[in-house]
Short mmCIF file of C-alpha atoms in Angstrom, two decimals:
data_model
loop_
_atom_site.label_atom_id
_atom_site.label_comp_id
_atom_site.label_asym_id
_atom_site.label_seq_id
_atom_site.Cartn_x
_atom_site.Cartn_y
_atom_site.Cartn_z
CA UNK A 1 -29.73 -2.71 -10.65
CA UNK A 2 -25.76 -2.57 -9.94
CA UNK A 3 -26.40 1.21 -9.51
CA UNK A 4 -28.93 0.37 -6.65
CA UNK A 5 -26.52 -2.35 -5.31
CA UNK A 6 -23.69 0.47 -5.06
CA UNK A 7 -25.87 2.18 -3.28
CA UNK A 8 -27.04 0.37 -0.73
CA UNK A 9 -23.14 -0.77 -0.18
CA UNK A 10 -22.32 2.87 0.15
CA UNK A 11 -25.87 4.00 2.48
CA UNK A 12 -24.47 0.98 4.48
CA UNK A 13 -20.62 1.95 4.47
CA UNK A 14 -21.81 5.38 5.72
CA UNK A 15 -24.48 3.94 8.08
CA UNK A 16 -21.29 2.21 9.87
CA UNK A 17 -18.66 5.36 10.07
CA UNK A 18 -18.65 5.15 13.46
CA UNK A 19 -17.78 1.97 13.77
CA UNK A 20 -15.19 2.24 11.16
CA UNK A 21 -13.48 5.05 12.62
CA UNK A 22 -13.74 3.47 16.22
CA UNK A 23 -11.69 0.24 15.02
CA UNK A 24 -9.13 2.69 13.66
CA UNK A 25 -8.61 4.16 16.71
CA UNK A 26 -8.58 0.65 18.64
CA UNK A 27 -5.74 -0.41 17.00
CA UNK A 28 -3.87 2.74 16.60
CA UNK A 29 -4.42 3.19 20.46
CA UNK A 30 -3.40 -0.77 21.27
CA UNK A 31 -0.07 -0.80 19.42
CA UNK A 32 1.55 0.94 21.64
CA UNK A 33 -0.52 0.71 24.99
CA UNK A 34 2.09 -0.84 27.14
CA UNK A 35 5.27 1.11 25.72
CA UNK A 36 6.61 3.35 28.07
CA UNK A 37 7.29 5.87 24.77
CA UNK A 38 3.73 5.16 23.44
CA UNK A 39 3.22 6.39 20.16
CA UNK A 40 6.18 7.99 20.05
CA UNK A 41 7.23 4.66 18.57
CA UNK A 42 5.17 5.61 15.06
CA UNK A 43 7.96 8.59 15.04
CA UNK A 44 11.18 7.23 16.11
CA UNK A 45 11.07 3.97 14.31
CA UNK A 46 10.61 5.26 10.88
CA UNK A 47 12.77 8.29 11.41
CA UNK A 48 15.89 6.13 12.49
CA UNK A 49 14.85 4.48 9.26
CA UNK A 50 15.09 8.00 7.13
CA UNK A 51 17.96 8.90 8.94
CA UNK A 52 20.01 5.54 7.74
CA UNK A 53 18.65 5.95 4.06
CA UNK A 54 19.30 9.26 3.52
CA UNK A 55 22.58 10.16 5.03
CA UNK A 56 24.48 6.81 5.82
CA UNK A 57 23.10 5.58 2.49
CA UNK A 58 23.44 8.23 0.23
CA UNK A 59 26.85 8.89 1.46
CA UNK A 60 28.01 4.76 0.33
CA UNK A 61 25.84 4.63 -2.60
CA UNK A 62 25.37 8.00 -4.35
CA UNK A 63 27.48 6.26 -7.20
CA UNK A 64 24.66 4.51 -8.11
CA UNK A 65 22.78 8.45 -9.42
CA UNK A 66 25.43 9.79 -10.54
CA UNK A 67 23.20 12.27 -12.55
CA UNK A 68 21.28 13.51 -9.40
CA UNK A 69 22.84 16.83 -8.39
CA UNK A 70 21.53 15.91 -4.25
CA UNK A 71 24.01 14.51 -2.18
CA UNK A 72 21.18 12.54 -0.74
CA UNK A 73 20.05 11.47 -4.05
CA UNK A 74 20.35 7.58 -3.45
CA UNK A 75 18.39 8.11 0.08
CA UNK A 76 16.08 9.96 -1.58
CA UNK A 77 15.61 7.27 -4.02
CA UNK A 78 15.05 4.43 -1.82
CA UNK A 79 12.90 5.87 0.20
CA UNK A 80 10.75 6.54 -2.25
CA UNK A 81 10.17 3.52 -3.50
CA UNK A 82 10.68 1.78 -0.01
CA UNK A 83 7.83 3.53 1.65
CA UNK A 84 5.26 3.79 -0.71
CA UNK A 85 6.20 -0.11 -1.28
CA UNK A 86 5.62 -0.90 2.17
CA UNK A 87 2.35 1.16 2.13
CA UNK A 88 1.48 -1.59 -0.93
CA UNK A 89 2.36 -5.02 1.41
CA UNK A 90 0.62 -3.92 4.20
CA UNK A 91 -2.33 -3.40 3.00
CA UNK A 92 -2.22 -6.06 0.57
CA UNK A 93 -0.65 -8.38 3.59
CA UNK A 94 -3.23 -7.63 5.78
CA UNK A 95 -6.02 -7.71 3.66
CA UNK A 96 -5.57 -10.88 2.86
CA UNK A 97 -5.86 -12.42 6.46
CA UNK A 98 -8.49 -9.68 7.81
CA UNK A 99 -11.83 -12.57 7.43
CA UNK A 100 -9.39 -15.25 9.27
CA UNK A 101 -8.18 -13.09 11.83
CA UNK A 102 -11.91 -11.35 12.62
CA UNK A 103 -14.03 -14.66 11.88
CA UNK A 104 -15.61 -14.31 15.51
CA UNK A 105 -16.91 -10.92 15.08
CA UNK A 106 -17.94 -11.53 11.72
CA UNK A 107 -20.02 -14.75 13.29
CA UNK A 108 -21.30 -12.80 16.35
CA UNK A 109 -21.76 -9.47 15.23
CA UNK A 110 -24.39 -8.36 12.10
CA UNK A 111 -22.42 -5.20 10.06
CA UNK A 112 -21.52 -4.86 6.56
CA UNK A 113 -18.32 -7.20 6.01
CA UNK A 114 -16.28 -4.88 3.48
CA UNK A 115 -15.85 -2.62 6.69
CA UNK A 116 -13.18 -4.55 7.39
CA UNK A 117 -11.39 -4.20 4.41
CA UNK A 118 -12.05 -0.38 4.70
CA UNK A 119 -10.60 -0.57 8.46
CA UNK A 120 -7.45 -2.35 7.36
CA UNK A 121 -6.82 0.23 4.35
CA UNK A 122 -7.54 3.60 6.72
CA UNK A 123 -5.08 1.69 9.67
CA UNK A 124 -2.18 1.14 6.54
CA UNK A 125 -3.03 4.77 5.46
CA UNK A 126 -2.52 6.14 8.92
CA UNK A 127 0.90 4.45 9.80
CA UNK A 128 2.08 6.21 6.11
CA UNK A 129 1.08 9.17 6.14
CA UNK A 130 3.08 9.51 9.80
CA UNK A 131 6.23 7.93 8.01
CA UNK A 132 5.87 10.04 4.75
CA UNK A 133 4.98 12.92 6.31
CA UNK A 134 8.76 12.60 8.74
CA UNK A 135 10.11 11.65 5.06
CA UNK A 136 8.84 15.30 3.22
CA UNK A 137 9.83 17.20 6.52
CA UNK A 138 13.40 15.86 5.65
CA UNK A 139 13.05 17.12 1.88
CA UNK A 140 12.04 20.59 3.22
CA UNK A 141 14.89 20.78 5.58
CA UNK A 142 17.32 19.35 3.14
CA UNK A 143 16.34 21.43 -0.28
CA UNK A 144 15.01 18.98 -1.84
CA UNK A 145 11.37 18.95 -2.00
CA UNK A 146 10.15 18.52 -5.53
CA UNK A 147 7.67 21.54 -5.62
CA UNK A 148 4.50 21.39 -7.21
CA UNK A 149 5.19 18.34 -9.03
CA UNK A 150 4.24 16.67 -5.57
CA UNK A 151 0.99 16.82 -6.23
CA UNK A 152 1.19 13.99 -8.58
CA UNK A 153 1.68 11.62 -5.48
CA UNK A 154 -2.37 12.14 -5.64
CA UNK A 155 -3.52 10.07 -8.31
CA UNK A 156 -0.51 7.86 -7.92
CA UNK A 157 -1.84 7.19 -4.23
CA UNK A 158 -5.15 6.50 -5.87
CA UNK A 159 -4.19 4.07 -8.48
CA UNK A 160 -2.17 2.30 -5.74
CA UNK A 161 -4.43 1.80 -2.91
CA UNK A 162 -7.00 0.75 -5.32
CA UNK A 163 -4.02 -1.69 -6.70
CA UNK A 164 -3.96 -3.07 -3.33
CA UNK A 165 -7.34 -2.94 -2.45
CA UNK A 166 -8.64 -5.21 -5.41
CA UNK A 167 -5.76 -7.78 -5.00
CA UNK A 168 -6.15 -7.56 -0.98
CA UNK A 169 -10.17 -8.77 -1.31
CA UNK A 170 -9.27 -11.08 -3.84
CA UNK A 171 -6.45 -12.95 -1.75
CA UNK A 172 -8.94 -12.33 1.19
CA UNK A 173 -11.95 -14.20 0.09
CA UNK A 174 -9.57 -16.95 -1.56
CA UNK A 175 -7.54 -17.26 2.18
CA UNK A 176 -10.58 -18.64 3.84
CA UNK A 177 -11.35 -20.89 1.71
CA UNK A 178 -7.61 -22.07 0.42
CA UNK A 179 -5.15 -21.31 3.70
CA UNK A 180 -1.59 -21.65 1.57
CA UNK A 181 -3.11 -18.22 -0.31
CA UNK A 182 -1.41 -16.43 2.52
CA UNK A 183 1.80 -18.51 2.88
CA UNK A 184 2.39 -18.68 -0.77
CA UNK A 185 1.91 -14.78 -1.67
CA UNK A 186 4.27 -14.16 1.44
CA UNK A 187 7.15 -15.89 -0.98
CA UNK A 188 5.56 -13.87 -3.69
CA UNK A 189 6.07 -10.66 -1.91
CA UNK A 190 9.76 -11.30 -2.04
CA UNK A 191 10.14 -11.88 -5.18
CA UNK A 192 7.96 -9.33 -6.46
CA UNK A 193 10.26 -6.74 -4.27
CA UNK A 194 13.14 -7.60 -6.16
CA UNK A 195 11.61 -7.36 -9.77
CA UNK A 196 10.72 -3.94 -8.78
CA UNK A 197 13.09 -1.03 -9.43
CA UNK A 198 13.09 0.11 -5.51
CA UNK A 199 17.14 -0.92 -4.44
CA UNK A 200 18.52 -0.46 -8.39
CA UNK A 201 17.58 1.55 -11.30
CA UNK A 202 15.80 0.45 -14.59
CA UNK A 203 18.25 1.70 -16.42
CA UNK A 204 21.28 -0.57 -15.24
CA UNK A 205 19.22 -3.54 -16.25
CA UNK A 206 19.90 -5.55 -19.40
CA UNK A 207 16.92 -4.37 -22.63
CA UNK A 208 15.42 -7.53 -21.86
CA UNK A 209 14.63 -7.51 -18.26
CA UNK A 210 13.33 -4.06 -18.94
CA UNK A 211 11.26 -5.24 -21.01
CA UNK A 212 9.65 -7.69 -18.62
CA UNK A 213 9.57 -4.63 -15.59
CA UNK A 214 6.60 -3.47 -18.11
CA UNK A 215 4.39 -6.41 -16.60
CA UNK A 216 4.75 -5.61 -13.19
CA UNK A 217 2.47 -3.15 -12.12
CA UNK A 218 4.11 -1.76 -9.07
CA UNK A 219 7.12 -1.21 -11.10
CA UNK A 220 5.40 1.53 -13.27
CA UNK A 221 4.10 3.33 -9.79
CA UNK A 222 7.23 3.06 -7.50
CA UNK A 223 9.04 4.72 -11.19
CA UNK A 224 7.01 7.43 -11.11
CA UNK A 225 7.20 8.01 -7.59
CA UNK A 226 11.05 7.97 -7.79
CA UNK A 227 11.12 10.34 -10.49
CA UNK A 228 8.43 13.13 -8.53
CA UNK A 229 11.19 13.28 -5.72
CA UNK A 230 14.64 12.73 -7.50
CA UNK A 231 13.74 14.45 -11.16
CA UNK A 232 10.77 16.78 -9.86
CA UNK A 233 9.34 15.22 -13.18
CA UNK A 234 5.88 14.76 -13.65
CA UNK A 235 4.92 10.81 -14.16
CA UNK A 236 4.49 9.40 -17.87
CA UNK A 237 1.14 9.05 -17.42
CA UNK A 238 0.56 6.88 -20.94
CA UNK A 239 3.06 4.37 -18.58
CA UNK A 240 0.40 3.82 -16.10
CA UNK A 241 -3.18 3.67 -17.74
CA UNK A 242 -2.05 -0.10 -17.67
CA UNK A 243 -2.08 -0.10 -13.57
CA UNK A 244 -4.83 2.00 -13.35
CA UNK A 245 -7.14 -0.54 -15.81
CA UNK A 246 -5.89 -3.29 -14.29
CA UNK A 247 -6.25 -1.41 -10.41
CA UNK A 248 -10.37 -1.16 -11.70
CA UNK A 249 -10.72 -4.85 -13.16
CA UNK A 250 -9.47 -5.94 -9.68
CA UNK A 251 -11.55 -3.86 -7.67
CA UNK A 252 -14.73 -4.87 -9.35
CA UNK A 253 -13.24 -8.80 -9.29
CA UNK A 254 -12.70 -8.41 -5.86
CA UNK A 255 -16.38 -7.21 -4.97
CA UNK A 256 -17.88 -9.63 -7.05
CA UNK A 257 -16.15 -12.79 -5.42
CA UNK A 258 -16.42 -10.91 -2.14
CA UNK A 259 -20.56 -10.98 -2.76
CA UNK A 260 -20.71 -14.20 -4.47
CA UNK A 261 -19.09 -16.16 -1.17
CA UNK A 262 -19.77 -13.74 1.26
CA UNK A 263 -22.03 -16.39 3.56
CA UNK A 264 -20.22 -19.14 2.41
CA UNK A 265 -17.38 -17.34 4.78
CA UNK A 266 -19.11 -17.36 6.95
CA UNK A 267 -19.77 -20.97 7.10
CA UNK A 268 -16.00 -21.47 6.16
CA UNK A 269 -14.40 -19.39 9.48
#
């Protein structure tokens, strides 16, 4: 029975590629309509960003990695755990308000609703893959490219957008129902940054507080991450069959409640 159901959800996901792919080039294409750069915006924004990281950065803080032989090791370092943190809020951010913010099609138009979802993870996947993708041409140009070990951003990736996936449905189908969801998890969001090792390292941090990074899940990932492109070391992975368990359970949550109260939404927008 919940082979059949997954299934149908994927015959109907497929069914609806078009339409997918045509919202994710909608909003790609509307970002920037009325710029006189167009997208060269998606370039030069997060390049100025690399640019202050790396070099202004890692020439005021490289104190701070004082065992990374890079000059741009404290760049390096942020950015690693900056972008693929900001890859995490927007699609968790996002996710969370896509059934408020397309109630009217969702009322006037008959499709499968977790293509919205899908839309909003593809349109956070496209905007970092063009930052990330300006952030390893700056590795190759610099030296510092990690080499093969790179290929364990793969299965990080996976465990992450997953992560963010089964929390964004979750949040989602609770935000139409309970509207200080969104409001409240913004404050979260802040917090959360700052219990994650993205600014400082774990290792400056008193035994205790280390011990509590262990419960946040991000904190495992954006670790790993920053140890691929500052260490070329590949990721602990015993440290992260905790995300990765808890990335499924959330997943599976999510696309239960999203089922359950799927026409109550409805109703509710």
């Amino acid at each position: 029975m919940q082979k059949s159901k997954a299934q149908t959800l994927l015959r109907s996901i497929w069914h609806y590629r078009g339409f997918i792919a045509g919202s994710v080039r909608r909003e790609f294409q509307s970002r920037y309509r009325n710029s006189m750069l167009g997208a060269a915006w998606m370039v030069l924004n997060p390049l100025a960003m690399i640019v202050v990281y790396t070099v202004i950065f890692s020439q005021l803080m490289h104190a701070r990695l004082p065992n990374a032989a890079s000059q741009f090791a404290y760049g390096i370092y942020l950015c690693a755990g900056l972008l693929t943190w900001g890859f995490f809020t927007e699609t968790v951010s996002r996710m969370q308000n896509v059934f408020l913010e397309n109630g009217n099609m969702i009322k006037k138009l008959n499709f499968p609703r977790i293509c919205l979802p899908i839309i909003t993870v593809l349109n956070a996947g496209l905007n970092f893959s063009i930052i990330f993708a300006l952030f390893l041409g700056f590795l190759l140009v610099s030296g510092n490219f990690p080499g093969w070990v790179f290929l364990a951003m793969l299965p990080l990736l996976l465990i992450q957008v997953l992560f963010s996936v089964g929390l964004g449905i979750v949040l989602g189908v609770l935000n139409v129902f309970f509207r200080d969801i969104g409001q409240l998890f913004g404050i979260v969001l802040q917090f959360w940054f700052w219990f994650t090792p993205i600014v400082y390292t774990v290792s400056t941090l008193p035994a205790g507080v280390q011990t509590l990074l262990k419960f946040n899940p991000m904190s495992a990932l954006i670790v790993a991450y920053q140890g691929i492109f500052i260490s070329a070391a590949w990721p602990h992975w015993s440290d992260l069959w905790a995300v990765a368990l808890l990335s499924v359970v959330l997943c599976i949550f999510g696309m239960l409640l999203f089922r359950r109260h799927a026409g109550e939404m409805v109703d509710e927008l």
